[in-house]
Coordinates of C-alpha atoms in Angstrom, one line a residue:
X1 CA -8.7 -29.1 28.5
X2 CA -12.5 -29.6 28.9
X3 CA -14.8 -27.7 26.7
X4 CA -15.6 -24.7 29.2
X5 CA -12.0 -24.4 30.2
X6 CA -11.1 -24.4 26.4
X7 CA -13.8 -21.6 25.4
X8 CA -12.6 -19.7 28.5
X9 CA -9.0 -19.6 27.3
X10 CA -9.9 -18.7 23.7
X11 CA -11.9 -15.9 25.0
X12 CA -9.3 -14.5 27.2
X13 CA -6.7 -14.6 24.3
X14 CA -9.1 -12.7 22.0
X15 CA -9.5 -10.3 24.7
X16 CA -5.8 -9.8 25.3
X17 CA -5.5 -9.4 21.5
X18 CA -8.1 -6.6 21.4
X19 CA -6.4 -4.9 24.6
X20 CA -2.7 -5.3 23.5
X21 CA -2.4 -6.0 20.0
X22 CA -0.4 -9.1 18.6
X23 CA 3.0 -7.7 19.5
X24 CA 2.9 -9.2 23.0
X25 CA 2.2 -12.4 21.8
X26 CA 4.8 -15.3 21.8
X27 CA 5.2 -16.7 18.1
X28 CA 3.2 -20.1 19.4
X29 CA 0.6 -17.9 20.8
X30 CA 0.3 -16.1 17.4
X31 CA -0.3 -19.2 15.7
X32 CA -2.6 -20.6 18.5
X33 CA -4.9 -17.4 18.1
X34 CA -4.9 -17.6 14.2
X35 CA -5.7 -21.6 14.4
X36 CA -8.8 -20.7 16.7
X37 CA -10.4 -19.7 13.2
X38 CA -9.5 -22.7 11.1
X39 CA -9.8 -25.3 14.0
X40 CA -13.1 -24.5 15.9
X41 CA -13.6 -25.9 19.5
X42 CA -10.4 -27.8 19.5
X43 CA -7.3 -26.9 21.7
X44 CA -4.7 -25.5 19.2
X45 CA -2.0 -24.8 21.7
X46 CA -0.2 -28.0 21.0
X47 CA -0.4 -27.8 17.3
X48 CA 0.9 -24.4 17.3
X49 CA 3.9 -25.6 19.4
X50 CA 4.2 -28.5 17.0
X51 CA 4.2 -26.3 13.8
X52 CA 6.9 -24.0 15.5
X53 CA 9.0 -27.4 16.5
X54 CA 8.8 -28.7 12.8
X55 CA 9.5 -25.4 10.7
X56 CA 11.8 -23.5 13.1
X57 CA 10.0 -20.0 13.4
X58 CA 6.6 -18.3 13.1
X59 CA 7.6 -16.9 9.7
X60 CA 8.8 -20.1 8.6
X61 CA 5.5 -21.8 9.3
X62 CA 3.5 -19.3 7.4
X63 CA 6.1 -19.5 4.5
X64 CA 5.7 -23.5 4.5
X65 CA 3.9 -25.0 1.5
X66 CA 0.5 -26.2 1.8
X67 CA 1.3 -29.9 1.3
X68 CA 3.8 -29.6 4.2
X69 CA 1.5 -27.9 6.6
X70 CA -1.0 -30.6 6.1
X71 CA 1.2 -33.4 7.0
X72 CA 1.2 -32.1 10.6
X73 CA -1.0 -34.1 12.7
X74 CA -4.1 -32.2 13.6
X75 CA -3.8 -29.5 10.8
X76 CA -6.9 -29.1 8.8
X77 CA -7.4 -28.2 5.2
X78 CA -8.8 -25.1 6.4
X79 CA -6.4 -24.1 9.0
X80 CA -3.6 -24.7 6.2
X81 CA -5.6 -22.4 3.9
X82 CA -5.8 -19.8 6.7
X83 CA -2.2 -19.8 7.3
X84 CA -1.1 -19.5 3.6
X85 CA -3.8 -16.5 3.6
X86 CA -1.9 -14.7 6.1
X87 CA 1.0 -13.5 4.1
X88 CA -0.9 -13.1 0.9
X89 CA -3.2 -10.7 2.7
X90 CA -0.4 -8.9 4.0
X91 CA 1.0 -8.3 0.7
X92 CA -2.6 -7.2 -0.7
X93 CA -3.0 -4.9 2.2
X94 CA 0.3 -3.0 1.7
X95 CA -0.3 -2.8 -2.0
X96 CA -3.9 -1.4 -1.6
X97 CA -2.3 1.1 0.9
X98 CA 0.0 2.3 -2.0
X99 CA -2.6 2.2 -4.8
X100 CA -2.7 5.8 -5.4
X101 CA -1.1 7.2 -8.5
X102 CA 2.7 6.7 -8.2
X103 CA 5.6 8.6 -9.9
X104 CA 8.4 6.2 -10.2
X105 CA 11.3 9.2 -10.3
X106 CA 14.2 7.3 -8.0
X107 CA 15.5 4.1 -6.9
X108 CA 14.1 4.6 -3.3
X109 CA 10.7 4.9 -4.9
X110 CA 11.2 1.8 -6.9
X111 CA 12.8 -0.1 -4.3
X112 CA 9.9 0.8 -1.5
X113 CA 7.2 0.0 -4.3
X114 CA 8.9 -3.6 -4.9
X115 CA 9.4 -4.4 -1.2
X116 CA 5.7 -4.4 -0.7
X117 CA 5.1 -6.4 -3.8
X118 CA 7.2 -9.0 -2.9
X119 CA 6.1 -9.3 0.7
X120 CA 5.7 -12.9 1.8
X121 CA 6.7 -14.5 -1.4
X122 CA 8.9 -17.7 -1.2
X123 CA 9.5 -18.3 -4.9
X124 CA 11.5 -16.2 -6.9
X125 CA 9.5 -13.9 -9.1
X126 CA 9.9 -11.3 -11.8
X127 CA 7.8 -8.3 -12.5
X128 CA 7.7 -5.7 -15.0
X129 CA 6.7 -2.2 -14.1
X130 CA 5.6 -0.3 -17.1
X131 CA 5.8 3.8 -16.9
X132 CA 4.9 6.3 -19.5
X133 CA 7.3 9.0 -20.4
X134 CA 7.0 11.0 -17.0
X135 CA 7.7 8.0 -14.8
X136 CA 3.9 7.5 -13.8
X137 CA 3.0 3.8 -13.1
X138 CA 0.8 2.5 -16.1
X139 CA 0.8 -1.1 -15.0
X140 CA 2.7 -3.9 -13.1
X141 CA 2.6 -7.7 -14.2
X142 CA 4.4 -10.8 -13.3
X143 CA 6.3 -12.1 -16.3
X144 CA 7.8 -15.0 -14.4
X145 CA 7.7 -17.3 -11.4
X146 CA 10.5 -19.8 -10.5
X147 CA 11.7 -21.9 -7.7
X148 CA 13.2 -20.3 -4.6
X149 CA 16.5 -19.6 -6.3
X150 CA 15.8 -19.3 -10.2
X151 CA 13.4 -17.3 -12.5
X152 CA 13.8 -16.5 -16.1
X153 CA 12.7 -13.5 -17.5
X154 CA 11.5 -14.0 -21.3
X155 CA 12.8 -10.9 -23.2
X156 CA 9.7 -11.6 -25.9
X157 CA 7.2 -11.5 -23.0
X158 CA 8.7 -8.3 -21.5
X159 CA 8.7 -6.8 -25.0
X160 CA 5.0 -7.7 -25.7
X161 CA 3.8 -6.5 -22.4
X162 CA 5.7 -3.4 -23.0
X163 CA 4.0 -2.7 -26.3
X164 CA 0.6 -3.9 -25.0
X165 CA 0.7 -1.0 -22.4
X166 CA 2.1 1.5 -24.7
X167 CA 4.9 2.2 -22.5
X168 CA 8.0 3.6 -23.4
X169 CA 10.0 3.2 -20.1
X170 CA 10.1 -0.1 -17.9
X171 CA 11.6 -1.2 -14.6
X172 CA 12.5 -5.0 -14.0
X173 CA 12.4 -6.7 -10.5
X174 CA 13.0 -10.0 -9.1
X175 CA 13.5 -11.2 -5.7
X176 CA 16.1 -13.3 -3.8
X177 CA 13.6 -15.3 -1.2
X178 CA 16.4 -16.8 0.9
X179 CA 19.2 -14.5 0.1
X180 CA 20.6 -11.2 -0.1
X181 CA 19.7 -8.1 -2.2
X182 CA 23.0 -8.6 -4.0
X183 CA 23.0 -9.1 -7.9
X184 CA 24.5 -12.0 -9.3
X185 CA 26.8 -12.1 -12.5
X186 CA 23.8 -13.6 -14.0
X187 CA 21.5 -10.8 -13.2
X188 CA 24.0 -8.3 -14.4
X189 CA 24.5 -10.1 -17.8
X190 CA 20.6 -10.6 -18.2
X191 CA 20.0 -7.0 -17.5
X192 CA 22.4 -5.9 -20.2
X193 CA 20.8 -8.3 -22.8
X194 CA 17.5 -7.3 -21.9
X195 CA 18.5 -3.5 -22.1
X196 CA 19.7 -4.0 -25.5
X197 CA 16.9 -5.8 -26.7
X198 CA 14.3 -3.1 -25.5
X199 CA 16.4 -0.3 -26.8
X200 CA 15.9 -1.9 -30.4
X201 CA 12.2 -1.3 -30.2
X202 CA 12.7 2.1 -28.7
X203 CA 11.8 1.1 -24.9
X204 CA 13.9 2.2 -22.1
X205 CA 14.9 0.0 -19.2
X206 CA 15.1 2.4 -16.3
X207 CA 16.2 0.1 -13.7
X208 CA 16.4 -3.5 -12.3
X209 CA 15.6 -3.8 -8.8
X210 CA 16.5 -6.8 -6.8
X211 CA 14.5 -7.4 -3.5
X212 CA 15.5 -9.6 -0.1
X213 CA 13.1 -9.2 2.5
X214 CA 12.9 -5.4 3.4
X215 CA 16.2 -4.9 1.6
X216 CA 16.6 -3.7 -1.9
X217 CA 19.3 -2.7 -4.7
X218 CA 19.0 -0.5 -7.6
X219 CA 21.2 -1.7 -10.6
X220 CA 21.1 1.7 -12.0
X221 CA 22.8 2.8 -8.7
X222 CA 25.2 -0.2 -8.2
X223 CA 26.1 -1.4 -11.9
X224 CA 25.1 1.5 -14.1
X225 CA 27.0 -0.2 -17.2
X226 CA 24.3 -2.8 -17.0
X227 CA 21.8 -0.6 -18.2
X228 CA 23.6 1.6 -20.8

């Protein structure tokens, strides 16, 4: 594609985005459009197709590690960073929209809160939500980051964070990036152990939320004995 045709194609795609939004784009067109901003003045159509062929889908491209993106012929460092920014920016956007003071007084409120916090994450993470006695949010901190299948939540670190924030009630949450929002036996056992540990320092473990995509489960609802 010569330079004038290429510039015209980019302009037409920009105008289409502004007129119709991204929903009318095919997956490769979304990538092609994004790559405009990471690879200036070059045709990004074939690279977009190659990314889809290599990783399988738009979401898999955006979830791919930086190092794997860089292995694709034609992928620049700037373009790879740009693609990795998209899920992170989406997560920041969702969290900012819900930045107003929150009261975590139901499993539904907790589930919706953590679904946004895990948006776009491909590794298993563990978060601790610290609440006051009225279930208002004091702080939310990451306590562990694992592989796509395993994350360990150190009880000592959880206790230290809880005391640092002068919190009387806490909620644990972790994600299943490649699975379903179904608690494993390990999840239930570790929740029971943590609950007992925190009870010893007069801290209540209110719930343990497990998130997979836009789905979530509350152990308080599903397995209440784990928090007794």
